[in-house]
Amino acid sequence: MIGYLQLENGRTFEGTLFGKVEDVTGEVVFNTGMTGYQELMTDPSYYGQIVTMTYPLIGNYGINLEDLESDRPKITGLIVRERAKHPSNFRCEMDLDSYLKYSGVTGLEGIDTRALTKVIRDHGTMRGVITTRMLTDTQLKQRLDSYDNGDAVRQVTARESYTLEGAGVHVAIMDFGIKNNILRSFQAKGCKVTVFPATASWQEVLQVRPDGIFLSNGPGDPKDCREILENVKELVERKPTIGICLGHQLIALALGGDTQKLAFGHRGSNHPVKDLGRDRVFITSQNHGYVVKDVPESMEVTHISMNDGSIEGLRHKDKPIFTVQFHPEASPGPSDSDYIFEQFMTLLEEVEQGA
């Protein structure tokens, strides 16, 4: 069935619909990963977005239900140049089309994804509609004006707290849209983790007497998280804290810094980041549309992007707090930055020994 992508700047792309055939509206972004499509589709940080894959063939190893990063896809739509209709992998349980149908997600294939990516790079991310019929300018404007992603974190967070047992340190996790592999990473290090909804108060979090706090990744603009920010301010004053992605941005805001939206974001599994302390470059997995613009006076920069020089990591000058913008749990992507979890474990040990 013929389908269309209509962008707010007036550009239109024609392709073929797959997955669930229905009209959807979202922020159109692109991801440069060659693999890992099922991980990124189920990454809650993509909530409300229509994701364009720059790699031309998607779905060639199919879908397996063990490698999902959440219970279901969080993307609004998926755009590919070509979907693999006959996947081949011993772990494959279904093809891409079947999975999107099963999950209720709209797909569009056959458009010029290179041209679309260039539009986004030149003009920035923008709202768009995947539709079964061409919309008039008035209809398009109505659809786009109805799009609001300001409540994204509340849509993807856990509905209630839960605990995963472990014999090691106890980490309280604020779930702003956490990925499964972050939980696996902490469990692999023997940690006990208690996961709290984004709406939990700082008093509720401290009531379980954690050794440290982890602020997770998540979707949307950090400045939309005003109530969450108040809790973050209290938590970082009381416990050793690490934040990644959205958590990194929230800590910066809580301590007096500022954030801004990137033109087209960092989304892919091949982003070089320099650790200034180690004087080494690591290849990282990233998915974010906002960055820290102004560093709080109490913090210092630890990591920078080698692509555009943006801030990728911060450390407090006096308190046991540090952050990174990238995803150290590496799903999808390389495992270069797994040392971030080790760094947090070491920090907790140092705080306990100094107590």
mmCIF file of C-alpha atoms in Angstrom:
data_model
loop_
_atom_site.group_PDB
_atom_site.id
_atom_site.type_symbol
_atom_site.label_atom_id
_atom_site.label_comp_id
_atom_site.label_asym_id
_atom_site.label_seq_id
_atom_site.Cartn_x
_atom_site.Cartn_y
_atom_site.Cartn_z
ATOM 1 C CA MET A 1 0.000 0.000 0.000
ATOM 2 C CA ILE A 2 1.338 3.427 -0.949
ATOM 3 C CA GLY A 3 2.205 5.716 1.960
ATOM 4 C CA TYR A 4 3.653 9.181 2.398
ATOM 5 C CA LEU A 5 5.936 11.014 4.792
ATOM 6 C CA GLN A 6 4.983 14.680 4.948
ATOM 7 C CA LEU A 7 7.333 17.006 6.818
ATOM 8 C CA GLU A 8 6.507 20.333 8.397
ATOM 9 C CA ASN A 9 8.850 22.126 5.973
ATOM 10 C CA GLY A 10 6.701 20.996 3.025
ATOM 11 C CA ARG A 11 8.832 18.080 1.782
ATOM 12 C CA THR A 12 6.998 14.876 0.904
ATOM 13 C CA PHE A 13 8.399 11.370 0.345
ATOM 14 C CA GLU A 14 6.429 8.505 -1.170
ATOM 15 C CA GLY A 15 6.982 4.871 -0.249
ATOM 16 C CA THR A 16 5.261 1.641 0.734
ATOM 17 C CA LEU A 17 3.637 1.061 4.108
ATOM 18 C CA PHE A 18 4.323 -2.020 6.250
ATOM 19 C CA GLY A 19 3.701 -3.018 9.839
ATOM 20 C CA LYS A 20 0.465 -1.550 11.164
ATOM 21 C CA VAL A 21 -1.062 0.601 8.426
ATOM 22 C CA GLU A 22 -2.308 3.800 10.012
ATOM 23 C CA ASP A 23 -1.508 7.519 10.122
ATOM 24 C CA VAL A 24 1.056 8.526 12.766
ATOM 25 C CA THR A 25 2.654 11.809 13.789
ATOM 26 C CA GLY A 26 6.055 12.267 15.429
ATOM 27 C CA GLU A 27 9.428 13.973 15.451
ATOM 28 C CA VAL A 28 11.427 12.665 12.477
ATOM 29 C CA VAL A 29 15.027 11.712 13.387
ATOM 30 C CA PHE A 30 17.728 9.471 11.929
ATOM 31 C CA ASN A 31 19.951 6.744 13.356
ATOM 32 C CA THR A 32 23.288 5.779 11.785
ATOM 33 C CA GLY A 33 23.561 2.272 13.252
ATOM 34 C CA MET A 34 24.114 -0.616 10.837
ATOM 35 C CA THR A 35 22.698 -3.152 13.301
ATOM 36 C CA GLY A 36 20.731 -3.053 16.539
ATOM 37 C CA TYR A 37 17.428 -2.027 15.011
ATOM 38 C CA GLN A 38 15.338 -4.017 17.472
ATOM 39 C CA GLU A 39 17.192 -2.559 20.453
ATOM 40 C CA LEU A 40 16.652 0.984 19.244
ATOM 41 C CA MET A 41 12.990 0.362 18.375
ATOM 42 C CA THR A 42 12.392 -0.718 21.981
ATOM 43 C CA ASP A 43 14.560 2.013 23.552
ATOM 44 C CA PRO A 44 12.179 4.260 25.540
ATOM 45 C CA SER A 45 14.326 7.299 24.698
ATOM 46 C CA TYR A 46 12.772 7.181 21.205
ATOM 47 C CA TYR A 47 9.245 7.637 22.527
ATOM 48 C CA GLY A 48 7.214 9.889 20.206
ATOM 49 C CA GLN A 49 9.727 9.753 17.351
ATOM 50 C CA ILE A 50 9.660 8.478 13.776
ATOM 51 C CA VAL A 51 13.095 6.925 13.261
ATOM 52 C CA THR A 52 14.836 6.840 9.883
ATOM 53 C CA MET A 53 17.570 4.220 9.490
ATOM 54 C CA THR A 54 20.446 5.467 7.339
ATOM 55 C CA TYR A 55 21.733 1.938 6.660
ATOM 56 C CA PRO A 56 19.876 0.817 3.515
ATOM 57 C CA LEU A 57 18.830 -2.751 4.468
ATOM 58 C CA ILE A 58 17.065 -3.290 7.789
ATOM 59 C CA GLY A 59 15.729 -6.553 9.198
ATOM 60 C CA ASN A 60 18.184 -8.981 7.628
ATOM 61 C CA TYR A 61 18.655 -10.975 10.856
ATOM 62 C CA GLY A 62 15.016 -10.654 11.889
ATOM 63 C CA ILE A 63 13.667 -10.190 15.404
ATOM 64 C CA ASN A 64 14.222 -12.235 18.541
ATOM 65 C CA LEU A 65 12.378 -11.485 21.744
ATOM 66 C CA GLU A 66 15.427 -11.789 24.031
ATOM 67 C CA ASP A 67 17.237 -8.655 22.875
ATOM 68 C CA LEU A 68 14.474 -6.094 23.408
ATOM 69 C CA GLU A 69 15.300 -3.089 25.571
ATOM 70 C CA SER A 70 11.764 -2.733 26.933
ATOM 71 C CA ASP A 71 8.474 -4.597 26.758
ATOM 72 C CA ARG A 72 7.519 -3.252 23.320
ATOM 73 C CA PRO A 73 8.615 -0.709 20.679
ATOM 74 C CA LYS A 74 8.526 2.891 21.880
ATOM 75 C CA ILE A 75 9.021 4.501 18.478
ATOM 76 C CA THR A 76 6.034 6.024 16.701
ATOM 77 C CA GLY A 77 7.157 4.938 13.234
ATOM 78 C CA LEU A 78 10.077 3.357 11.372
ATOM 79 C CA ILE A 79 11.419 4.443 7.968
ATOM 80 C CA VAL A 80 13.796 2.246 5.938
ATOM 81 C CA ARG A 81 15.153 2.184 2.419
ATOM 82 C CA GLU A 82 14.551 -1.549 2.154
ATOM 83 C CA ARG A 83 13.260 -4.083 4.686
ATOM 84 C CA ALA A 84 14.535 -7.638 4.532
ATOM 85 C CA LYS A 85 11.608 -9.871 3.665
ATOM 86 C CA HIS A 86 13.486 -13.139 4.247
ATOM 87 C CA PRO A 87 15.697 -12.727 7.352
ATOM 88 C CA SER A 88 18.350 -15.317 8.122
ATOM 89 C CA ASN A 89 19.632 -15.950 11.649
ATOM 90 C CA PHE A 90 19.438 -18.939 13.984
ATOM 91 C CA ARG A 91 17.868 -16.721 16.686
ATOM 92 C CA CYS A 92 15.255 -15.182 14.394
ATOM 93 C CA GLU A 93 11.664 -15.574 15.630
ATOM 94 C CA MET A 94 9.872 -13.286 13.182
ATOM 95 C CA ASP A 95 10.567 -10.771 10.442
ATOM 96 C CA LEU A 96 10.459 -6.996 10.841
ATOM 97 C CA ASP A 97 7.062 -6.562 9.198
ATOM 98 C CA SER A 98 5.448 -9.192 11.432
ATOM 99 C CA TYR A 99 6.941 -7.647 14.562
ATOM 100 C CA LEU A 100 5.683 -4.175 13.718
ATOM 101 C CA LYS A 101 2.229 -5.575 12.959
ATOM 102 C CA TYR A 102 2.289 -7.475 16.262
ATOM 103 C CA SER A 103 3.439 -4.345 18.135
ATOM 104 C CA GLY A 104 1.150 -1.861 16.381
ATOM 105 C CA VAL A 105 3.906 0.270 14.829
ATOM 106 C CA THR A 106 3.746 1.858 11.369
ATOM 107 C CA GLY A 107 6.605 1.379 8.921
ATOM 108 C CA LEU A 108 7.444 3.087 5.610
ATOM 109 C CA GLU A 109 9.943 1.680 3.112
ATOM 110 C CA GLY A 110 11.229 2.513 -0.324
ATOM 111 C CA ILE A 111 11.824 6.231 0.126
ATOM 112 C CA ASP A 112 15.184 7.898 -0.479
ATOM 113 C CA THR A 113 16.505 7.768 3.086
ATOM 114 C CA ARG A 114 19.742 9.508 2.082
ATOM 115 C CA ALA A 115 17.784 12.495 0.830
ATOM 116 C CA LEU A 116 15.632 12.510 3.976
ATOM 117 C CA THR A 117 18.716 12.364 6.188
ATOM 118 C CA LYS A 118 20.214 15.324 4.341
ATOM 119 C CA VAL A 119 16.996 17.302 4.874
ATOM 120 C CA ILE A 120 17.198 16.636 8.610
ATOM 121 C CA ARG A 121 20.911 17.496 8.726
ATOM 122 C CA ASP A 122 20.329 20.752 6.840
ATOM 123 C CA HIS A 123 17.129 21.859 8.562
ATOM 124 C CA GLY A 124 17.190 19.980 11.880
ATOM 125 C CA THR A 125 14.767 17.438 13.265
ATOM 126 C CA MET A 126 11.176 18.316 12.512
ATOM 127 C CA ARG A 127 7.702 16.981 12.962
ATOM 128 C CA GLY A 128 6.216 14.774 10.292
ATOM 129 C CA VAL A 129 3.294 12.515 9.474
ATOM 130 C CA ILE A 130 3.315 9.054 7.924
ATOM 131 C CA THR A 131 -0.023 8.880 6.168
ATOM 132 C CA THR A 132 -2.014 6.654 3.838
ATOM 133 C CA ARG A 133 -3.096 9.630 1.740
ATOM 134 C CA MET A 134 -1.702 13.054 0.899
ATOM 135 C CA LEU A 135 -2.840 15.662 3.395
ATOM 136 C CA THR A 136 -3.697 19.224 2.479
ATOM 137 C CA ASP A 137 -1.633 21.990 4.043
ATOM 138 C CA THR A 138 -4.453 22.673 6.498
ATOM 139 C CA GLN A 139 -4.812 18.999 7.452
ATOM 140 C CA LEU A 140 -1.038 18.645 7.860
ATOM 141 C CA LYS A 141 -0.839 21.693 10.113
ATOM 142 C CA GLN A 142 -3.657 20.349 12.287
ATOM 143 C CA ARG A 143 -1.884 17.009 12.680
ATOM 144 C CA LEU A 144 1.452 18.609 13.491
ATOM 145 C CA ASP A 145 -0.024 21.107 15.940
ATOM 146 C CA SER A 146 -1.637 18.236 17.849
ATOM 147 C CA TYR A 147 1.748 16.577 18.442
ATOM 148 C CA ASP A 148 3.038 17.032 22.007
ATOM 149 C CA ASN A 149 5.867 14.993 23.529
ATOM 150 C CA GLY A 150 6.161 17.015 26.735
ATOM 151 C CA ASP A 151 4.858 14.149 28.893
ATOM 152 C CA ALA A 152 7.161 11.522 27.372
ATOM 153 C CA VAL A 153 8.930 10.452 30.585
ATOM 154 C CA ARG A 154 5.646 9.748 32.369
ATOM 155 C CA GLN A 155 4.578 7.594 29.429
ATOM 156 C CA VAL A 156 7.595 5.257 29.593
ATOM 157 C CA THR A 157 8.506 5.077 33.281
ATOM 158 C CA ALA A 158 7.687 2.116 35.527
ATOM 159 C CA ARG A 159 4.214 2.226 37.041
ATOM 160 C CA GLU A 160 5.473 1.087 40.461
ATOM 161 C CA SER A 161 8.770 0.364 42.155
ATOM 162 C CA TYR A 162 10.387 -3.084 42.067
ATOM 163 C CA THR A 163 13.586 -4.746 43.296
ATOM 164 C CA LEU A 164 16.094 -7.061 41.647
ATOM 165 C CA GLU A 165 18.074 -8.861 44.305
ATOM 166 C CA GLY A 166 21.849 -9.007 44.479
ATOM 167 C CA ALA A 167 24.553 -9.541 47.100
ATOM 168 C CA GLY A 168 26.501 -6.378 46.311
ATOM 169 C CA VAL A 169 25.886 -2.671 46.753
ATOM 170 C CA HIS A 170 22.335 -1.380 46.670
ATOM 171 C CA VAL A 171 21.625 1.044 43.809
ATOM 172 C CA ALA A 172 18.380 3.024 43.641
ATOM 173 C CA ILE A 173 17.433 3.694 40.020
ATOM 174 C CA MET A 174 15.203 6.529 38.902
ATOM 175 C CA ASP A 175 13.480 5.171 35.811
ATOM 176 C CA PHE A 176 12.972 7.888 33.208
ATOM 177 C CA GLY A 177 12.799 5.278 30.419
ATOM 178 C CA ILE A 178 15.456 2.765 31.433
ATOM 179 C CA LYS A 179 16.788 0.133 29.054
ATOM 180 C CA ASN A 180 16.889 -3.527 30.069
ATOM 181 C CA ASN A 181 20.622 -3.792 29.508
ATOM 182 C CA ILE A 182 21.315 -1.144 32.144
ATOM 183 C CA LEU A 183 19.623 -3.413 34.661
ATOM 184 C CA ARG A 184 21.586 -6.381 33.295
ATOM 185 C CA SER A 185 24.822 -4.408 33.633
ATOM 186 C CA PHE A 186 24.222 -3.695 37.325
ATOM 187 C CA GLN A 187 23.148 -7.282 37.973
ATOM 188 C CA ALA A 188 26.292 -8.562 36.251
ATOM 189 C CA LYS A 189 28.267 -6.676 38.893
ATOM 190 C CA GLY A 190 26.274 -8.262 41.692
ATOM 191 C CA CYS A 191 24.288 -5.167 42.605
ATOM 192 C CA LYS A 192 20.926 -5.132 44.282
ATOM 193 C CA VAL A 193 18.784 -2.596 42.429
ATOM 194 C CA THR A 194 15.522 -0.949 43.383
ATOM 195 C CA VAL A 195 13.822 0.769 40.458
ATOM 196 C CA PHE A 196 11.540 3.738 41.116
ATOM 197 C CA PRO A 197 9.053 5.464 38.814
ATOM 198 C CA ALA A 198 10.087 8.913 37.627
ATOM 199 C CA THR A 199 7.300 10.340 39.798
ATOM 200 C CA ALA A 200 8.730 8.944 43.049
ATOM 201 C CA SER A 201 9.782 11.520 45.643
ATOM 202 C CA TRP A 202 13.322 11.739 46.951
ATOM 203 C CA GLN A 203 12.042 10.659 50.366
ATOM 204 C CA GLU A 204 10.628 7.441 48.874
ATOM 205 C CA VAL A 205 13.950 6.696 47.192
ATOM 206 C CA LEU A 206 16.032 7.263 50.324
ATOM 207 C CA GLN A 207 13.645 5.183 52.406
ATOM 208 C CA VAL A 208 15.193 1.986 50.984
ATOM 209 C CA ARG A 209 18.638 3.176 52.198
ATOM 210 C CA PRO A 210 20.543 2.783 48.924
ATOM 211 C CA ASP A 211 24.319 3.064 48.655
ATOM 212 C CA GLY A 212 24.028 5.137 45.485
ATOM 213 C CA ILE A 213 21.616 6.688 43.006
ATOM 214 C CA PHE A 214 21.406 6.048 39.254
ATOM 215 C CA LEU A 215 19.460 8.462 37.041
ATOM 216 C CA SER A 216 18.547 6.717 33.801
ATOM 217 C CA ASN A 217 18.175 7.621 30.169
ATOM 218 C CA GLY A 218 14.811 8.772 28.855
ATOM 219 C CA PRO A 219 12.973 10.713 26.137
ATOM 220 C CA GLY A 220 12.147 14.348 25.583
ATOM 221 C CA ASP A 221 13.330 17.752 26.745
ATOM 222 C CA PRO A 222 14.891 17.703 30.243
ATOM 223 C CA LYS A 223 13.307 21.084 30.963
ATOM 224 C CA ASP A 224 9.884 19.444 30.751
ATOM 225 C CA CYS A 225 10.798 17.449 33.882
ATOM 226 C CA ARG A 226 10.293 20.236 36.413
ATOM 227 C CA GLU A 227 8.955 18.115 39.273
ATOM 228 C CA ILE A 228 11.633 15.489 38.699
ATOM 229 C CA LEU A 229 14.310 18.177 38.878
ATOM 230 C CA GLU A 230 13.275 19.078 42.414
ATOM 231 C CA ASN A 231 13.806 15.471 43.492
ATOM 232 C CA VAL A 232 17.156 15.274 41.683
ATOM 233 C CA LYS A 233 18.358 18.356 43.570
ATOM 234 C CA GLU A 234 17.679 16.612 46.874
ATOM 235 C CA LEU A 235 19.127 13.236 45.872
ATOM 236 C CA VAL A 236 22.484 14.528 44.633
ATOM 237 C CA GLU A 237 23.002 16.343 47.926
ATOM 238 C CA ARG A 238 22.527 13.148 49.926
ATOM 239 C CA LYS A 239 23.926 10.171 47.999
ATOM 240 C CA PRO A 240 26.644 9.289 45.455
ATOM 241 C CA THR A 241 24.969 9.718 42.082
ATOM 242 C CA ILE A 242 25.550 8.840 38.434
ATOM 243 C CA GLY A 243 23.383 10.036 35.550
ATOM 244 C CA ILE A 244 23.405 8.928 31.924
ATOM 245 C CA CYS A 245 21.766 10.610 28.934
ATOM 246 C CA LEU A 246 18.636 12.341 30.311
ATOM 247 C CA GLY A 247 19.957 11.721 33.824
ATOM 248 C CA HIS A 248 23.161 13.560 32.876
ATOM 249 C CA GLN A 249 21.167 16.532 31.638
ATOM 250 C CA LEU A 250 18.933 16.606 34.723
ATOM 251 C CA ILE A 251 21.915 16.667 37.083
ATOM 252 C CA ALA A 252 23.413 19.576 35.126
ATOM 253 C CA LEU A 253 20.128 21.492 35.350
ATOM 254 C CA ALA A 254 19.679 20.644 39.037
ATOM 255 C CA LEU A 255 23.101 22.086 39.859
ATOM 256 C CA GLY A 256 22.604 25.334 37.952
ATOM 257 C CA GLY A 257 23.685 24.471 34.402
ATOM 258 C CA ASP A 258 21.693 24.738 31.205
ATOM 259 C CA THR A 259 20.746 22.522 28.253
ATOM 260 C CA GLN A 260 19.875 23.125 24.616
ATOM 261 C CA LYS A 261 18.430 21.191 21.700
ATOM 262 C CA LEU A 262 20.781 19.900 19.033
ATOM 263 C CA ALA A 263 19.945 20.543 15.394
ATOM 264 C CA PHE A 264 19.609 16.852 14.523
ATOM 265 C CA GLY A 265 20.838 14.996 17.600
ATOM 266 C CA HIS A 266 23.290 12.157 18.158
ATOM 267 C CA ARG A 267 21.733 8.790 17.326
ATOM 268 C CA GLY A 268 23.875 5.807 16.427
ATOM 269 C CA SER A 269 26.385 3.279 17.723
ATOM 270 C CA ASN A 270 29.584 4.739 16.287
ATOM 271 C CA HIS A 271 30.090 8.079 18.044
ATOM 272 C CA PRO A 272 33.669 8.845 19.176
ATOM 273 C CA VAL A 273 33.968 10.387 22.641
ATOM 274 C CA LYS A 274 37.182 11.481 24.342
ATOM 275 C CA ASP A 275 37.688 10.763 28.029
ATOM 276 C CA LEU A 276 39.818 13.753 29.002
ATOM 277 C CA GLY A 277 41.149 12.132 32.179
ATOM 278 C CA ARG A 278 42.293 8.985 30.399
ATOM 279 C CA ASP A 279 43.304 10.831 27.216
ATOM 280 C CA ARG A 280 41.566 8.116 25.193
ATOM 281 C CA VAL A 281 38.824 8.040 22.599
ATOM 282 C CA PHE A 282 36.019 5.505 23.009
ATOM 283 C CA ILE A 283 33.373 4.531 20.455
ATOM 284 C CA THR A 284 29.961 4.943 22.046
ATOM 285 C CA SER A 285 26.280 4.298 21.524
ATOM 286 C CA GLN A 286 24.171 7.451 21.648
ATOM 287 C CA ASN A 287 20.559 8.532 21.420
ATOM 288 C CA HIS A 288 19.793 12.089 22.434
ATOM 289 C CA GLY A 289 18.476 15.343 21.009
ATOM 290 C CA TYR A 290 19.575 17.633 23.868
ATOM 291 C CA VAL A 291 22.966 18.428 25.384
ATOM 292 C CA VAL A 292 24.397 20.348 28.313
ATOM 293 C CA LYS A 293 25.202 23.841 27.095
ATOM 294 C CA ASP A 294 26.396 25.600 30.268
ATOM 295 C CA VAL A 295 28.356 23.623 32.865
ATOM 296 C CA PRO A 296 27.447 24.235 36.522
ATOM 297 C CA GLU A 297 30.186 26.044 38.442
ATOM 298 C CA SER A 298 30.465 23.070 40.792
ATOM 299 C CA MET A 299 31.235 20.623 37.958
ATOM 300 C CA GLU A 300 33.952 20.025 35.390
ATOM 301 C CA VAL A 301 33.908 18.455 31.937
ATOM 302 C CA THR A 302 35.260 14.895 31.724
ATOM 303 C CA HIS A 303 34.208 13.813 28.211
ATOM 304 C CA ILE A 304 33.682 15.572 24.880
ATOM 305 C CA SER A 305 32.289 14.503 21.513
ATOM 306 C CA MET A 306 34.944 14.191 18.837
ATOM 307 C CA ASN A 307 32.309 14.954 16.186
ATOM 308 C CA ASP A 308 31.078 18.340 17.352
ATOM 309 C CA GLY A 309 32.882 19.108 20.633
ATOM 310 C CA SER A 310 29.693 18.936 22.714
ATOM 311 C CA ILE A 311 29.831 17.959 26.383
ATOM 312 C CA GLU A 312 29.617 14.189 26.941
ATOM 313 C CA GLY A 313 30.488 13.886 30.618
ATOM 314 C CA LEU A 314 30.693 15.858 33.876
ATOM 315 C CA ARG A 315 32.104 15.348 37.357
ATOM 316 C CA HIS A 316 31.402 17.298 40.536
ATOM 317 C CA LYS A 317 34.462 18.984 41.967
ATOM 318 C CA ASP A 318 33.681 18.071 45.581
ATOM 319 C CA LYS A 319 30.792 15.599 45.755
ATOM 320 C CA PRO A 320 30.604 11.948 44.559
ATOM 321 C CA ILE A 321 28.607 12.797 41.429
ATOM 322 C CA PHE A 322 29.431 12.155 37.784
ATOM 323 C CA THR A 323 27.538 11.879 34.527
ATOM 324 C CA VAL A 324 27.888 10.779 30.907
ATOM 325 C CA GLN A 325 25.769 11.670 27.893
ATOM 326 C CA PHE A 326 26.340 8.376 26.040
ATOM 327 C CA HIS A 327 25.051 4.858 26.796
ATOM 328 C CA PRO A 328 27.675 2.743 28.604
ATOM 329 C CA GLU A 329 25.408 -0.328 28.593
ATOM 330 C CA ALA A 330 26.006 -0.536 24.802
ATOM 331 C CA SER A 331 22.763 -1.918 23.427
ATOM 332 C CA PRO A 332 23.030 -1.513 20.549
ATOM 333 C CA GLY A 333 26.674 -0.714 20.050
ATOM 334 C CA PRO A 334 30.226 -1.277 21.291
ATOM 335 C CA SER A 335 31.208 -2.180 24.840
ATOM 336 C CA ASP A 336 34.102 0.303 25.015
ATOM 337 C CA SER A 337 32.473 2.413 27.716
ATOM 338 C CA ASP A 338 31.448 -0.364 30.115
ATOM 339 C CA TYR A 339 34.133 1.014 32.430
ATOM 340 C CA ILE A 340 31.633 3.695 33.481
ATOM 341 C CA PHE A 341 29.830 1.091 35.618
ATOM 342 C CA GLU A 342 33.155 0.040 37.151
ATOM 343 C CA GLN A 343 33.882 3.679 37.875
ATOM 344 C CA PHE A 344 30.583 4.000 39.738
ATOM 345 C CA MET A 345 31.282 0.837 41.768
ATOM 346 C CA THR A 346 34.691 2.237 42.730
ATOM 347 C CA LEU A 347 33.111 5.545 43.721
ATOM 348 C CA LEU A 348 30.648 3.777 46.027
ATOM 349 C CA GLU A 349 33.477 1.783 47.634
ATOM 350 C CA GLU A 350 35.496 4.954 48.217
ATOM 351 C CA VAL A 351 32.532 6.719 49.816
ATOM 352 C CA GLU A 352 31.841 3.722 52.073
ATOM 353 C CA GLN A 353 35.492 3.503 53.155
ATOM 354 C CA GLY A 354 35.614 7.232 53.856
ATOM 355 C CA ALA A 355 32.339 7.224 55.835
#
